[in-house]
Short mmCIF file of C-alpha atoms in Angstrom, two decimals:
data_model
loop_
_atom_site.label_atom_id
_atom_site.label_comp_id
_atom_site.label_asym_id
_atom_site.label_seq_id
_atom_site.Cartn_x
_atom_site.Cartn_y
_atom_site.Cartn_z
CA MET I 1 -16.46 -3.69 -14.52
CA GLN I 2 -14.80 -2.36 -11.42
CA ILE I 3 -11.22 -3.22 -10.89
CA GLY I 4 -8.32 -1.42 -9.17
CA TRP I 5 -7.94 0.35 -5.81
CA ILE I 6 -11.71 0.39 -4.20
CA THR I 7 -12.49 2.13 -0.79
CA HIS I 8 -15.36 1.24 0.73
CA GLU I 9 -17.36 3.90 2.44
CA SER I 10 -16.12 3.16 5.80
CA GLY I 11 -12.55 3.65 4.63
CA ILE I 12 -11.09 0.22 4.26
CA TRP I 13 -9.07 -0.58 0.66
CA TYR I 14 -9.26 -3.45 -1.55
CA PHE I 15 -7.93 -4.40 -5.12
CA LEU I 16 -9.93 -5.78 -7.63
CA GLU I 17 -7.75 -7.33 -10.49
CA ALA I 18 -9.33 -8.36 -14.14
CA GLN I 19 -10.85 -11.56 -14.08
CA ASP I 20 -9.54 -13.02 -17.66
CA GLU I 21 -12.40 -12.11 -20.67
CA LYS I 22 -15.09 -12.37 -18.34
CA MET I 23 -14.52 -8.63 -17.09
CA LEU I 24 -15.37 -9.37 -13.72
CA GLY I 25 -13.09 -8.16 -10.87
CA SER I 26 -11.71 -10.30 -8.58
CA LEU I 27 -10.73 -9.81 -4.68
CA LYS I 28 -6.90 -9.77 -4.55
CA LYS I 29 -5.11 -11.39 -1.33
CA GLY I 30 -1.55 -11.52 -0.44
CA TRP I 31 1.12 -9.83 -1.24
CA TYR I 32 0.33 -7.27 -4.55
CA HIS I 33 3.08 -5.07 -6.60
CA ASP I 34 1.15 -2.23 -8.07
CA ASN I 35 2.94 -1.97 -11.47
CA ASN I 36 1.60 2.02 -11.62
CA ASP I 37 3.30 3.36 -8.49
CA LYS I 38 5.65 0.47 -8.20
CA TYR I 39 5.17 -0.33 -4.74
CA TRP I 40 4.47 -3.55 -2.44
CA TYR I 41 1.05 -3.96 -0.34
CA TYR I 42 0.06 -6.75 1.64
CA LEU I 43 -3.81 -7.72 1.12
CA SER I 44 -5.43 -9.52 4.21
CA PRO I 45 -4.99 -13.41 3.01
CA GLN I 46 -8.70 -13.84 4.99
CA THR I 47 -10.70 -10.82 3.76
CA GLY I 48 -8.31 -8.93 1.03
CA VAL I 49 -8.26 -5.65 3.23
CA MET I 50 -5.13 -3.54 2.75
CA GLU I 51 -3.04 -3.53 5.49
CA LYS I 52 -1.15 -0.29 7.21
CA GLY I 53 1.27 -0.21 9.98
CA TRP I 54 3.40 -2.88 11.55
CA GLN I 55 2.29 -6.05 10.27
CA MET I 56 4.03 -10.00 10.95
CA ILE I 57 3.87 -11.82 7.90
CA ASN I 58 5.59 -15.63 7.92
CA ASN I 59 7.57 -14.78 11.04
CA LYS I 60 9.11 -10.98 9.92
CA TRP I 61 7.69 -7.35 10.93
CA TYR I 62 7.06 -5.32 7.77
CA TYR I 63 5.78 -1.48 7.57
CA PHE I 64 2.97 -0.08 5.57
CA SER I 65 2.26 3.64 5.21
CA GLU I 66 -0.49 4.53 7.56
CA ILE I 67 -1.17 8.03 6.16
CA GLN I 68 -3.32 8.84 3.28
CA ARG I 69 -2.02 11.40 0.96
CA ASN I 70 -3.72 14.57 0.35
CA LEU I 71 -3.67 16.88 -2.72
CA LYS I 72 -2.26 20.32 -1.93
CA TYR I 73 -1.00 23.27 -3.57
CA ASN I 74 2.94 23.64 -3.79
CA ASN I 75 3.87 27.41 -4.35
CA GLU I 76 7.46 26.43 -5.28
CA THR I 77 6.66 24.48 -8.13
CA GLY I 78 2.91 26.08 -8.93
CA LYS I 79 1.36 22.61 -9.09
CA ASN I 80 -0.95 20.61 -7.19
CA GLU I 81 1.00 17.53 -5.69
CA TYR I 82 0.47 14.69 -3.41
CA TYR I 83 1.42 14.61 0.04
CA PRO I 84 3.13 12.24 1.57
CA GLN I 85 4.69 11.15 -1.53
CA ARG I 86 4.38 7.72 -0.75
CA PRO I 87 0.83 5.97 -1.11
CA TYR I 88 -1.48 4.79 1.43
CA GLY I 89 -0.73 1.28 2.64
CA SER I 90 2.56 1.01 0.90
CA MET I 91 5.40 -1.06 2.19
CA TYR I 92 8.60 0.69 3.40
CA ILE I 93 12.06 -0.87 2.02
CA ASN I 94 15.44 0.15 2.53
CA GLU I 95 14.60 3.34 4.67
CA LYS I 96 13.72 4.04 8.21
CA THR I 97 10.03 4.01 9.47
CA PRO I 98 7.99 7.18 11.04
CA ASP I 99 8.94 5.58 14.32
CA ASN I 100 12.68 5.46 13.39
CA TYR I 101 13.02 1.43 12.66
CA ASN I 102 15.11 0.24 9.68
CA ILE I 103 14.22 -1.64 7.09
CA GLY I 104 16.03 -4.04 4.95
CA ASN I 105 15.77 -4.49 0.71
CA ASP I 106 13.20 -7.17 1.50
CA GLY I 107 10.79 -4.76 3.19
CA SER I 108 11.40 -6.40 6.44
CA LEU I 109 12.37 -4.88 10.08
CA ILE I 110 16.31 -5.34 10.24
CA GLY I 111 17.22 -7.22 13.11
CA ASN I 112 14.06 -9.05 13.14
#
């Protein structure tokens, strides 16, 4: 059974969740909270494609990471670590976006 994050050869990401005892992966759509990394994601309600960048959802603007993580060696810790730390496609909450906009605790643009 194939479940979890799936990357198409074109670079598009999807999430397949377990479908009861049939051991089939079901395409997730809409909001998704990943219990492993504790981040929120938004998967297109039509296609299930993971959204990135600025997205208007229910008349509010949200920002999702556009940068894919790379494994790099950290000389200070002596370990391989992911940079940036934030997962690809994850929603920003209570922080500034890379283009310097403030995001609130619900993940939406402040002043939206």
